[in-house]
Coordinates of C-alpha atoms in Angstrom, one line a residue:
M1 CA 0.2 -0.2 -0.1
I2 CA 1.4 3.2 -0.9
M3 CA -0.7 7.1 0.3
A4 CA -2.7 9.1 -2.2
H5 CA -1.5 12.5 -1.4
L6 CA -4.4 15.2 -1.6
R7 CA -4.8 19.2 -0.3
C8 CA -8.0 20.1 -0.3
D9 CA -9.0 23.6 -0.2
F10 CA -12.7 24.2 1.1
Y11 CA -15.3 26.7 3.1
S12 CA -15.6 26.4 6.7
D13 CA -19.1 27.7 8.1
A14 CA -17.1 28.0 12.1
L15 CA -14.2 30.5 10.3
G16 CA -16.6 32.0 7.3
L17 CA -13.1 31.8 5.0
S18 CA -12.1 29.5 2.6
T19 CA -9.2 27.1 4.3
S20 CA -6.9 24.2 3.8
M21 CA -6.2 20.7 4.7
T22 CA -3.2 18.0 3.4
V23 CA -4.8 14.1 3.7
L24 CA -2.8 11.1 3.0
L25 CA -4.9 8.2 2.5
P26 CA -4.2 4.4 2.3
Q27 CA -4.2 3.5 -1.5
Q28 CA -4.2 -0.3 -2.7
T29 CA -1.1 -0.8 -5.2
R30 CA 0.4 -4.3 -6.6
T31 CA 3.8 -2.7 -8.6
Q32 CA 5.1 0.1 -6.5
I33 CA 8.1 0.2 -6.2
G34 CA 9.8 0.9 -2.5
M35 CA 7.6 0.7 -0.1
A36 CA 6.0 -1.5 2.0
G37 CA 2.7 -1.5 2.9
T38 CA -0.3 -3.1 4.3
A39 CA -4.4 -3.8 3.1
S40 CA -7.6 -4.1 4.8
D41 CA -10.9 -4.1 4.1
A42 CA -12.3 -2.1 7.1
P43 CA -12.2 2.2 6.7
P44 CA -8.1 2.9 8.1
P45 CA -7.6 4.4 11.3
L46 CA -7.3 7.9 11.0
L47 CA -4.6 10.4 13.0
Y48 CA -4.9 14.3 12.9
L49 CA -1.8 15.5 13.2
L50 CA -2.0 19.3 13.8
H51 CA 1.2 22.0 12.8
G52 CA 3.6 23.8 14.6
L53 CA 2.6 28.0 15.1
S54 CA 5.0 28.7 12.3
D55 CA 3.6 26.3 9.8
D56 CA 0.5 25.3 8.1
D57 CA -0.9 22.2 7.1
T58 CA 1.9 21.0 3.9
T59 CA 4.8 21.5 6.7
W60 CA 4.4 17.4 8.5
L61 CA 4.7 16.4 4.7
R62 CA 7.1 18.5 3.3
R63 CA 10.2 18.3 6.5
T64 CA 9.3 14.4 7.1
S65 CA 8.6 11.3 6.1
I66 CA 5.2 10.9 7.3
E67 CA 3.9 9.7 4.5
R68 CA 6.3 6.7 4.3
Y69 CA 6.0 6.0 8.2
A70 CA 2.0 5.6 7.8
A71 CA 1.9 4.1 4.9
P72 CA 2.5 0.5 6.1
L73 CA 0.5 1.1 8.9
G74 CA -2.8 1.4 6.5
L75 CA -3.2 4.8 8.4
A76 CA -4.7 7.8 7.0
V77 CA -3.4 11.4 7.7
V78 CA -5.4 14.7 8.1
M79 CA -3.0 17.8 8.4
P80 CA -5.5 21.2 9.2
Q81 CA -4.7 24.5 8.5
V82 CA -5.1 27.2 11.7
H83 CA -2.7 29.4 11.2
R84 CA -1.5 31.1 14.7
S85 CA -4.3 30.3 16.5
F86 CA -3.5 28.1 19.0
Y87 CA -6.5 26.1 18.5
H88 CA -9.0 28.1 19.9
D89 CA -11.7 30.3 19.2
Q90 CA -10.1 33.6 19.1
A91 CA -11.6 36.9 20.7
Y92 CA -10.5 38.9 18.1
G93 CA -10.7 36.3 15.2
G94 CA -11.4 32.7 13.7
A95 CA -13.5 29.9 15.9
Y96 CA -10.6 27.7 15.4
Q97 CA -11.1 25.3 18.2
T98 CA -14.9 24.7 16.8
F99 CA -13.6 23.7 13.4
L100 CA -10.9 21.9 14.2
T101 CA -13.2 19.7 17.0
E102 CA -16.8 19.9 15.3
E103 CA -16.6 20.9 11.6
L104 CA -13.6 19.7 10.1
P105 CA -14.3 15.6 11.7
A106 CA -17.8 16.4 10.0
L107 CA -16.1 17.3 6.8
V108 CA -13.2 14.4 6.6
H109 CA -16.0 11.7 7.0
S110 CA -18.4 13.3 4.7
M111 CA -15.7 13.3 2.3
F112 CA -13.3 10.3 3.3
R113 CA -13.8 6.8 3.9
V114 CA -12.0 6.7 7.1
S115 CA -13.1 5.1 10.4
D116 CA -15.1 7.0 12.8
R117 CA -14.4 4.8 15.9
P118 CA -12.7 6.3 18.9
E119 CA -10.8 3.1 19.2
D120 CA -9.4 4.1 16.0
T121 CA -8.8 7.8 16.0
F122 CA -5.9 9.4 17.4
V123 CA -4.4 12.7 17.7
A124 CA -0.6 14.3 17.7
G125 CA 0.9 17.5 16.8
L126 CA 4.5 19.7 17.2
S127 CA 4.9 22.7 19.7
M128 CA 1.7 24.8 19.4
G129 CA 0.3 21.6 17.5
G130 CA 1.3 19.4 20.8
Y131 CA -0.5 21.9 23.5
G132 CA -4.0 21.4 20.6
A133 CA -3.5 17.6 20.4
L134 CA -3.6 17.5 24.1
H135 CA -5.8 19.9 24.5
W136 CA -8.3 18.3 22.3
A137 CA -8.0 15.0 24.0
L138 CA -8.2 15.9 27.2
S139 CA -10.8 17.9 26.4
K140 CA -13.2 15.4 24.1
P141 CA -11.1 11.6 25.4
E142 CA -14.4 9.8 24.3
R143 CA -13.0 10.7 20.7
F144 CA -9.7 9.6 20.9
A145 CA -7.8 5.7 21.9
A146 CA -4.6 8.1 21.8
A147 CA -3.2 11.5 21.7
A148 CA 0.6 12.9 21.5
S149 CA 2.6 16.1 22.3
L150 CA 6.0 16.2 20.4
S151 CA 7.8 19.5 22.1
G152 CA 4.3 20.8 23.4
A153 CA 4.1 24.5 24.3
V154 CA 1.6 22.6 26.9
N155 CA 2.2 25.8 29.7
I156 CA 0.1 27.9 27.9
T157 CA -0.6 30.4 30.9
G158 CA 3.7 30.0 31.1
L159 CA 4.0 31.3 28.0
R160 CA 1.9 33.9 27.8
T161 CA 3.0 35.8 31.0
N162 CA 7.0 34.6 31.0
R163 CA 7.6 34.5 27.3
P164 CA 6.4 37.8 25.1
R165 CA 6.7 37.0 21.2
P166 CA 8.1 40.7 19.9
D167 CA 7.4 39.0 16.5
D168 CA 3.5 39.2 17.5
P169 CA 3.2 40.8 20.6
R170 CA -0.9 40.5 20.7
M171 CA -0.8 36.7 19.8
F172 CA -2.5 35.8 23.0
E173 CA -4.9 39.0 23.5
R174 CA -5.7 38.0 20.4
I175 CA -6.6 34.7 20.9
F176 CA -8.2 35.5 24.9
G177 CA -8.8 39.0 25.0
D178 CA -7.8 40.8 28.0
Q179 CA -9.2 37.9 30.5
P180 CA -6.9 35.5 31.8
I181 CA -6.3 31.8 30.4
P182 CA -9.5 29.7 31.3
D183 CA -8.7 26.6 33.0
S184 CA -11.1 25.1 30.1
A185 CA -7.6 25.8 28.3
D186 CA -4.6 25.1 30.3
L187 CA -3.7 21.2 30.3
F188 CA -3.0 20.9 34.3
A189 CA -6.9 22.2 35.4
L190 CA -8.0 19.9 32.4
L191 CA -5.8 16.9 34.4
S192 CA -7.3 17.5 37.8
S193 CA -10.6 17.2 36.4
I194 CA -10.1 14.0 34.4
D195 CA -11.7 10.5 34.4
V196 CA -9.1 8.8 34.9
A197 CA -10.8 5.4 32.9
E198 CA -11.5 7.5 30.0
C199 CA -8.6 8.9 29.1
P200 CA -6.7 8.3 26.3
A201 CA -3.5 7.3 26.3
L202 CA -0.7 9.6 25.8
Y203 CA 2.6 10.2 24.5
V204 CA 4.4 13.5 25.6
G205 CA 8.0 14.2 23.9
C206 CA 10.9 16.7 23.9
G207 CA 14.4 17.3 23.4
T208 CA 16.4 18.5 26.1
E209 CA 17.7 21.0 25.3
D210 CA 14.7 22.4 24.2
A211 CA 13.3 25.7 26.2
L212 CA 10.1 24.1 26.2
E213 CA 11.3 21.3 27.8
P214 CA 10.7 22.2 32.1
D215 CA 7.6 22.8 30.9
N216 CA 6.9 18.7 29.6
R217 CA 8.6 17.6 32.2
K218 CA 6.4 19.3 34.9
L219 CA 3.4 18.4 32.6
V220 CA 4.4 14.6 33.2
R221 CA 4.3 15.3 36.4
A222 CA 1.0 16.5 36.5
I223 CA 0.1 13.4 34.4
E224 CA 1.4 10.8 37.0
D225 CA -0.4 12.4 39.5
A226 CA -3.4 12.3 37.8
G227 CA -2.8 9.1 37.8
L228 CA -2.8 8.3 34.8
P229 CA -0.1 6.0 32.3
V230 CA 2.5 8.4 30.2
R231 CA 4.9 7.5 27.5
T232 CA 7.7 10.0 27.7
S233 CA 10.5 10.1 25.4
F234 CA 12.6 13.0 26.2
V235 CA 15.8 12.7 24.1
P236 CA 19.1 15.0 22.9
G237 CA 17.8 17.9 20.3
E238 CA 16.3 21.3 20.4
H239 CA 13.3 23.0 19.0
E240 CA 13.9 21.9 15.2
W241 CA 12.4 18.9 12.6
G242 CA 15.3 16.3 12.6
L243 CA 14.0 15.5 16.3
W244 CA 10.4 16.1 14.9
D245 CA 10.8 13.4 11.9
A246 CA 12.1 11.1 15.0
E247 CA 9.8 11.1 17.2
I248 CA 7.0 11.3 14.8
R249 CA 7.9 7.9 13.4
Q250 CA 8.0 6.3 17.5
V251 CA 4.3 7.7 17.9
L252 CA 3.2 5.6 15.1
E253 CA 4.9 2.7 16.7
W254 CA 3.0 3.6 19.7
L255 CA -0.3 3.5 18.3
P256 CA -2.7 1.6 19.1
L257 CA -3.6 0.8 15.9
P258 CA -6.9 -2.3 15.4
A259 CA -5.2 -5.2 14.2
D260 CA -7.3 -5.4 11.1
S261 CA -5.3 -2.3 9.5
T262 CA -1.5 -3.9 9.8
T263 CA -2.3 -7.3 7.7
E264 CA 0.0 -8.0 5.2
S265 CA -0.2 -6.8 1.6
T266 CA 1.2 -9.0 -1.8
E267 CA 2.5 -5.4 -2.8
R268 CA 5.8 -6.5 -4.6

């Protein structure tokens, strides 16, 4: 099985504008050279893969080998575009949380033959997208089997108060207005009230030379204090794509994929 690559431009009612997503879909073949794969008659499991602050929906495909890593797993991958929204409904901007968590899944399932079962559905992301992945999973735990953050901007309250961005000084004001960040947006607050039995499997990774490493280790402690298991990966590296290319491969191997998505194919 190889992957079909689609760049979809479509209109979002939630955002009130045209936007895009990049999609990888398993494709059955018999003659593709150099790509091992799988075959299944069932709708493929689905990974929502979220981008970082300075990126867009194409970046995972351009800067990692996500297509090659996903192909043998029979895994569909959806990468949406959310600009610099931190995956929230903005006080002065678009309703990106509504777009991500409500409109996008409905559009994906109306357009593509992918599984809609929570046990087949996963979310992951890097940096801003790592925060977005965990926030979505902790806010809507019934939707996912697993969630992974790579070099996540997981301490959003700390980022707002302690790390100003000269390139975008009013970013958090644009997202949250002049109000404090609510508990519903804070991963640590969400962990304090999560139902342990309902929470999806969690993965937290970060480079040990990354400025975000202390926040990620603090989050791991909070996850453990909440009584939740968590897979961790703190390895040498900074906030960069070489690390994320290696780490997303580890995440894909960790995902609890359904057995029928990894049946051997007859490709040569």
